[in-house]
Short mmCIF file of C-alpha atoms in Angstrom, two decimals:
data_model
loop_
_atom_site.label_atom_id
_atom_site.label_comp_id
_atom_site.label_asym_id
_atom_site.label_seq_id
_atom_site.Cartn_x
_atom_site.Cartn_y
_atom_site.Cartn_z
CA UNK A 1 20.25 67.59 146.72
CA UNK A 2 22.86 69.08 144.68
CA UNK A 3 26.01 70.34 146.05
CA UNK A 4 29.59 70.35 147.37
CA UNK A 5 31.26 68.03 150.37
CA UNK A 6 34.52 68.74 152.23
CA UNK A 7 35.66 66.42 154.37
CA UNK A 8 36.13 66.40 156.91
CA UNK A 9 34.90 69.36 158.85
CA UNK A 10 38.27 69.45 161.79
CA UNK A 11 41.47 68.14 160.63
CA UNK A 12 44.42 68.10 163.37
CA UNK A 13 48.16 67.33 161.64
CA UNK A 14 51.16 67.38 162.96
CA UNK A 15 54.34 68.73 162.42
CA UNK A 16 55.97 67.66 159.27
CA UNK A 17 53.02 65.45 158.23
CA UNK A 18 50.85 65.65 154.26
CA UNK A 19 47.36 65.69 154.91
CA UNK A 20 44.57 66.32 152.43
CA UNK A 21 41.51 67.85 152.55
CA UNK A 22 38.65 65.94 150.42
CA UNK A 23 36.27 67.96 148.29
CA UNK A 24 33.29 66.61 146.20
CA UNK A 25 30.79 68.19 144.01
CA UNK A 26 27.77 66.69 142.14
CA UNK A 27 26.71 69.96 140.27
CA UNK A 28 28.48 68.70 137.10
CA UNK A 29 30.38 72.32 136.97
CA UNK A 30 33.54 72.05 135.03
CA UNK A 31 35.54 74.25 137.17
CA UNK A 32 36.27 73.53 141.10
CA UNK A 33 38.90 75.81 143.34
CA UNK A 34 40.28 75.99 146.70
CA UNK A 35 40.91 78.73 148.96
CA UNK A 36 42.33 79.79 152.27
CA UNK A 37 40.77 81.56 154.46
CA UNK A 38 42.33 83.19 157.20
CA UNK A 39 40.72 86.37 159.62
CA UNK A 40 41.40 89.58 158.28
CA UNK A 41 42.41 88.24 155.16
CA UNK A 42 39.66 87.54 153.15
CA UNK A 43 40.00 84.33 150.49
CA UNK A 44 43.03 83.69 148.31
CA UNK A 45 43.01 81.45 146.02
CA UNK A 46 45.19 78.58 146.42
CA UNK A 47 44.45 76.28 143.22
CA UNK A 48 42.01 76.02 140.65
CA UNK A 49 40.89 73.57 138.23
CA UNK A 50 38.67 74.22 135.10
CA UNK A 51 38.65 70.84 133.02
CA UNK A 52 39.62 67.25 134.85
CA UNK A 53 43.28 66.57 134.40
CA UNK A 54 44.48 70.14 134.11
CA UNK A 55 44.80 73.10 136.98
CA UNK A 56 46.19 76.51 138.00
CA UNK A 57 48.21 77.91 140.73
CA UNK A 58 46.55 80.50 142.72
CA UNK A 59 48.30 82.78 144.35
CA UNK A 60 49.42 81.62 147.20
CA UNK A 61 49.92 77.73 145.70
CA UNK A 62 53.54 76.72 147.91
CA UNK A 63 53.26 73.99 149.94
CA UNK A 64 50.04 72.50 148.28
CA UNK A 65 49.43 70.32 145.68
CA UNK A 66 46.00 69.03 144.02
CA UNK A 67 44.93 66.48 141.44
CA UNK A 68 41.67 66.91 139.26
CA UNK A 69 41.45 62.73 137.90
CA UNK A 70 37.48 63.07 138.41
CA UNK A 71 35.36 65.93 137.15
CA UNK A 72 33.37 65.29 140.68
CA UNK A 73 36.64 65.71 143.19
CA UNK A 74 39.29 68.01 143.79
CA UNK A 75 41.50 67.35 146.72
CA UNK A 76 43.92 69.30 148.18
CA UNK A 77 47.37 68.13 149.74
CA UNK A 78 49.16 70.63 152.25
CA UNK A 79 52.71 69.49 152.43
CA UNK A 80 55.08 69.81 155.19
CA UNK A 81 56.54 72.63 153.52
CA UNK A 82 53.20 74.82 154.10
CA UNK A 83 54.61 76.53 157.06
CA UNK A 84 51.70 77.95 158.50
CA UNK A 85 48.81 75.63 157.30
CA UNK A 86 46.40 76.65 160.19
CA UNK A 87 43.72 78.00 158.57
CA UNK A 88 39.96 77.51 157.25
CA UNK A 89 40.17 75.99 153.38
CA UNK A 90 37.20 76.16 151.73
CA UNK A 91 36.15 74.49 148.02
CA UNK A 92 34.06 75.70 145.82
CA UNK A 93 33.09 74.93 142.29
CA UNK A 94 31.55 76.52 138.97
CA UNK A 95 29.88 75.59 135.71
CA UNK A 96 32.93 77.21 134.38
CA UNK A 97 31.29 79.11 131.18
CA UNK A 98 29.90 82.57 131.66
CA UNK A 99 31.70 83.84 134.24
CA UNK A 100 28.90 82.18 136.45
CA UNK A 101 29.34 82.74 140.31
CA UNK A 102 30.75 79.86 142.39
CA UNK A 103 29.48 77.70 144.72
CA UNK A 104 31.57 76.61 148.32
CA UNK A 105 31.56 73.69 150.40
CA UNK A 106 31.20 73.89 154.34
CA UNK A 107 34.67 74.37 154.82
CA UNK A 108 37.34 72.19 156.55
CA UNK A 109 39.45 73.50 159.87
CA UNK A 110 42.91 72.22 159.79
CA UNK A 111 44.92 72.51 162.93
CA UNK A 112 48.54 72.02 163.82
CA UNK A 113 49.24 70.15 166.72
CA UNK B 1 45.92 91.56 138.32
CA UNK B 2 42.84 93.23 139.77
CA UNK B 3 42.45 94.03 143.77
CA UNK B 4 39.63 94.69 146.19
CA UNK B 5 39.52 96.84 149.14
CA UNK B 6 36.83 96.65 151.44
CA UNK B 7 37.51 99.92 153.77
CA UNK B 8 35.02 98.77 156.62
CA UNK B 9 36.77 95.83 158.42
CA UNK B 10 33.99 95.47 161.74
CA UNK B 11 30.85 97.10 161.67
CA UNK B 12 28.11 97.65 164.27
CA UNK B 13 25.14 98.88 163.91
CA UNK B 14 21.46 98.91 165.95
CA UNK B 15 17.95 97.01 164.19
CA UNK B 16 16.50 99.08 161.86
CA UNK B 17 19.09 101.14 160.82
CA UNK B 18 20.48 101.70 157.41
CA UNK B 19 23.26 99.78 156.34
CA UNK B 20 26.42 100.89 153.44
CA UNK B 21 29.08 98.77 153.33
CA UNK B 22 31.94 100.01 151.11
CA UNK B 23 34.15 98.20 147.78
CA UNK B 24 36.56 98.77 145.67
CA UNK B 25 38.07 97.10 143.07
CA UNK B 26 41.39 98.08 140.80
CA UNK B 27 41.51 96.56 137.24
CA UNK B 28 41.73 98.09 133.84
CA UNK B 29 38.88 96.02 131.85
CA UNK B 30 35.56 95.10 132.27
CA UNK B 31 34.01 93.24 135.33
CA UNK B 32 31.79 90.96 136.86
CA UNK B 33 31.20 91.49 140.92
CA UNK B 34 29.71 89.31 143.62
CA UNK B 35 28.93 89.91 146.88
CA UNK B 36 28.96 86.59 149.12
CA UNK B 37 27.82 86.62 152.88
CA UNK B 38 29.02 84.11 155.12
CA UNK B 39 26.64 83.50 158.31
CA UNK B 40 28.03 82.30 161.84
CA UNK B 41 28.49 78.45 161.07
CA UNK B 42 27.32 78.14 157.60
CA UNK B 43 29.17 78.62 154.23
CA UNK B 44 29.26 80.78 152.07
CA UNK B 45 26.71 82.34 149.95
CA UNK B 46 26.01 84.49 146.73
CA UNK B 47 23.74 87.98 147.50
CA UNK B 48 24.08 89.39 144.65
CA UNK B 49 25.94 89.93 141.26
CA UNK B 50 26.47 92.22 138.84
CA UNK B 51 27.40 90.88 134.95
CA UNK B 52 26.11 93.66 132.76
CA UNK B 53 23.29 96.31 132.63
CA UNK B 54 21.48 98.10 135.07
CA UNK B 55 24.07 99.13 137.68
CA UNK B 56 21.71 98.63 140.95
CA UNK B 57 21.23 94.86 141.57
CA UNK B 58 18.96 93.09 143.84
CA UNK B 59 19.94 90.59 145.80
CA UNK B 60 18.42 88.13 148.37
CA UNK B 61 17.16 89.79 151.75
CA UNK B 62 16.19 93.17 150.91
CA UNK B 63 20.25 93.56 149.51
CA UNK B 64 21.30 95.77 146.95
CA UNK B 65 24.33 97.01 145.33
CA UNK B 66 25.16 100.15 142.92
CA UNK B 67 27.81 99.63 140.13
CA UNK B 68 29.53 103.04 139.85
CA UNK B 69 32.27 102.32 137.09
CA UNK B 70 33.90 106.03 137.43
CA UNK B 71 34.19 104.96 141.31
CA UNK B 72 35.04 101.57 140.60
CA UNK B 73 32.72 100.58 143.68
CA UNK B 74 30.25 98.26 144.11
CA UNK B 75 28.91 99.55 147.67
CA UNK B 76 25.92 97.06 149.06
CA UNK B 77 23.30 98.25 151.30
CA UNK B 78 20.58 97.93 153.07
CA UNK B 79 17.77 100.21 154.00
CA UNK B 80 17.03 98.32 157.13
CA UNK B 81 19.10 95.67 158.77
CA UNK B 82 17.64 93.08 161.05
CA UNK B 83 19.47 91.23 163.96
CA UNK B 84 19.58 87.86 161.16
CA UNK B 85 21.96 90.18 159.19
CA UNK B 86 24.89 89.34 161.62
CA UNK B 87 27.81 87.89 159.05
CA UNK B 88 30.31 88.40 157.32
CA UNK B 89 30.38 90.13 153.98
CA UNK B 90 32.54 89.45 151.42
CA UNK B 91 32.65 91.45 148.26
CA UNK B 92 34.60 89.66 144.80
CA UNK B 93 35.79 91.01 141.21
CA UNK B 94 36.02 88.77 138.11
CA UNK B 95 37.46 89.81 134.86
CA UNK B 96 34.58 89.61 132.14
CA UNK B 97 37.36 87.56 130.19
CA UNK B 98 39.70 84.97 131.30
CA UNK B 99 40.13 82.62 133.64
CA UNK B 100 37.16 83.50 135.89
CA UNK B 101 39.47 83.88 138.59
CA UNK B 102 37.23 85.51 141.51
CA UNK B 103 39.27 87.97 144.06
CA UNK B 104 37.75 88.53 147.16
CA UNK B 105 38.36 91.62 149.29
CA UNK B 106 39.26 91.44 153.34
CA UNK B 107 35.56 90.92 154.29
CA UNK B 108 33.78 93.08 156.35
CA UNK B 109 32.25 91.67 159.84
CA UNK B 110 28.66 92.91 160.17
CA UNK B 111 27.01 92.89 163.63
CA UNK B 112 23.63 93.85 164.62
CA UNK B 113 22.54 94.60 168.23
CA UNK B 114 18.90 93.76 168.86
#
């Protein structure tokens, strides 16, 4: 059954601490991107990736980090110097020809302690 | 860089009746536009799109969506919602050429009273 993982669902950090947020696809789709969700505010894009070994800042990229080594995974780092990193992330990937709509993950809930 | 407004930000409305929920986008090119729906508890998930052609799309559900490029809207509706349509809508631009960087508007929160 074809689609995309984040992992995990709840993620508690605390203050000062990296933590990252796991996503996996096995749609083969070129292009994978993460986003921050946060009530009232819609999705913004945070990073995006369209070819392993190369991505994009989004626009609201400080404080996070990624790496794209596997066409499959995309994780996402939020630093210590995300100062307000309580929100609901969410992954989602495309074939990434043909302006094709994306696909998203479940979502993961990080929470500062 | 393009923008979308989506006017209605909590909307309420009894079984049965008829459902128009409002978007707008700003950009000076050509588009492509999504509307995703995002159920209590599940992820999110394509409705409808609209790439090129007719301007009223179908979607899944009994959804459907006019392209009005003088308005730059892309309004979805519904002749008659059920108390399953409880969710929140989320309506997205793309520029035809680019990066196929998707911009989502505020999302609207749809509820349905039985």
């Amino acid at each position: 059954d074809g689609g995309i993982t984040q992992s995990p669902k709840y993620l508690f950090r605390k203050e000062g601490q990296n933590v990252t947020l796991s996503c996996e696809q096995n749609l083969n789709h070129d292009a994978m991107y993460w986003y921050r969700q946060d009530p009232g505010q819609g999705l913004r894009l945070i990073y995006y990736s369209q070819i392993v070994n190369d991505f994009q800042k989004g626009d609201i990229a400080e404080g996070y980090s990624v790496s794209r080594e596997k066409k499959e995974s995309f994780p996402l780092t939020v630093t210590s110097a995300q100062k307000n990193p309580t929100a609901f992330y969410l992954c989602a990937s495309a074939p990434g020809y043909g302006n094709q709509p994306q696909h998203f993950g479940d979502g993961t809930r990080l929470s500062i302690l | 860089a393009q923008s979308v407004s989506q006017h209605n930000h909590h909307v309420i409305l009894s079984e049965a009746a008829s459902l128009e929920l409002g978007c707008n986008y700003s950009y000076g090119g050509t588009v492509n536009l999504f509307w995703y729906v995002q159920y209590p508890g599940q992820h999110l998930q394509l409705l409808l799109k609209y790439f090129s052609g007719d301007p009223l799309v179908k979607g899944i559900k009994g959804f459907e969506a006019e392209f009005i490029k003088s308005k730059f809207s892309f309004n979805l509706r519904k002749p008659s919602v059920q108390w399953s349509d409880t969710a929140e809508y989320f309506c997205a631009v793309m520029p035809n050429f680019g990066n196929e960087k998707l911009t989502f508007g505020t999302g609207t929160r749809l509820t349905i009273i039985p």
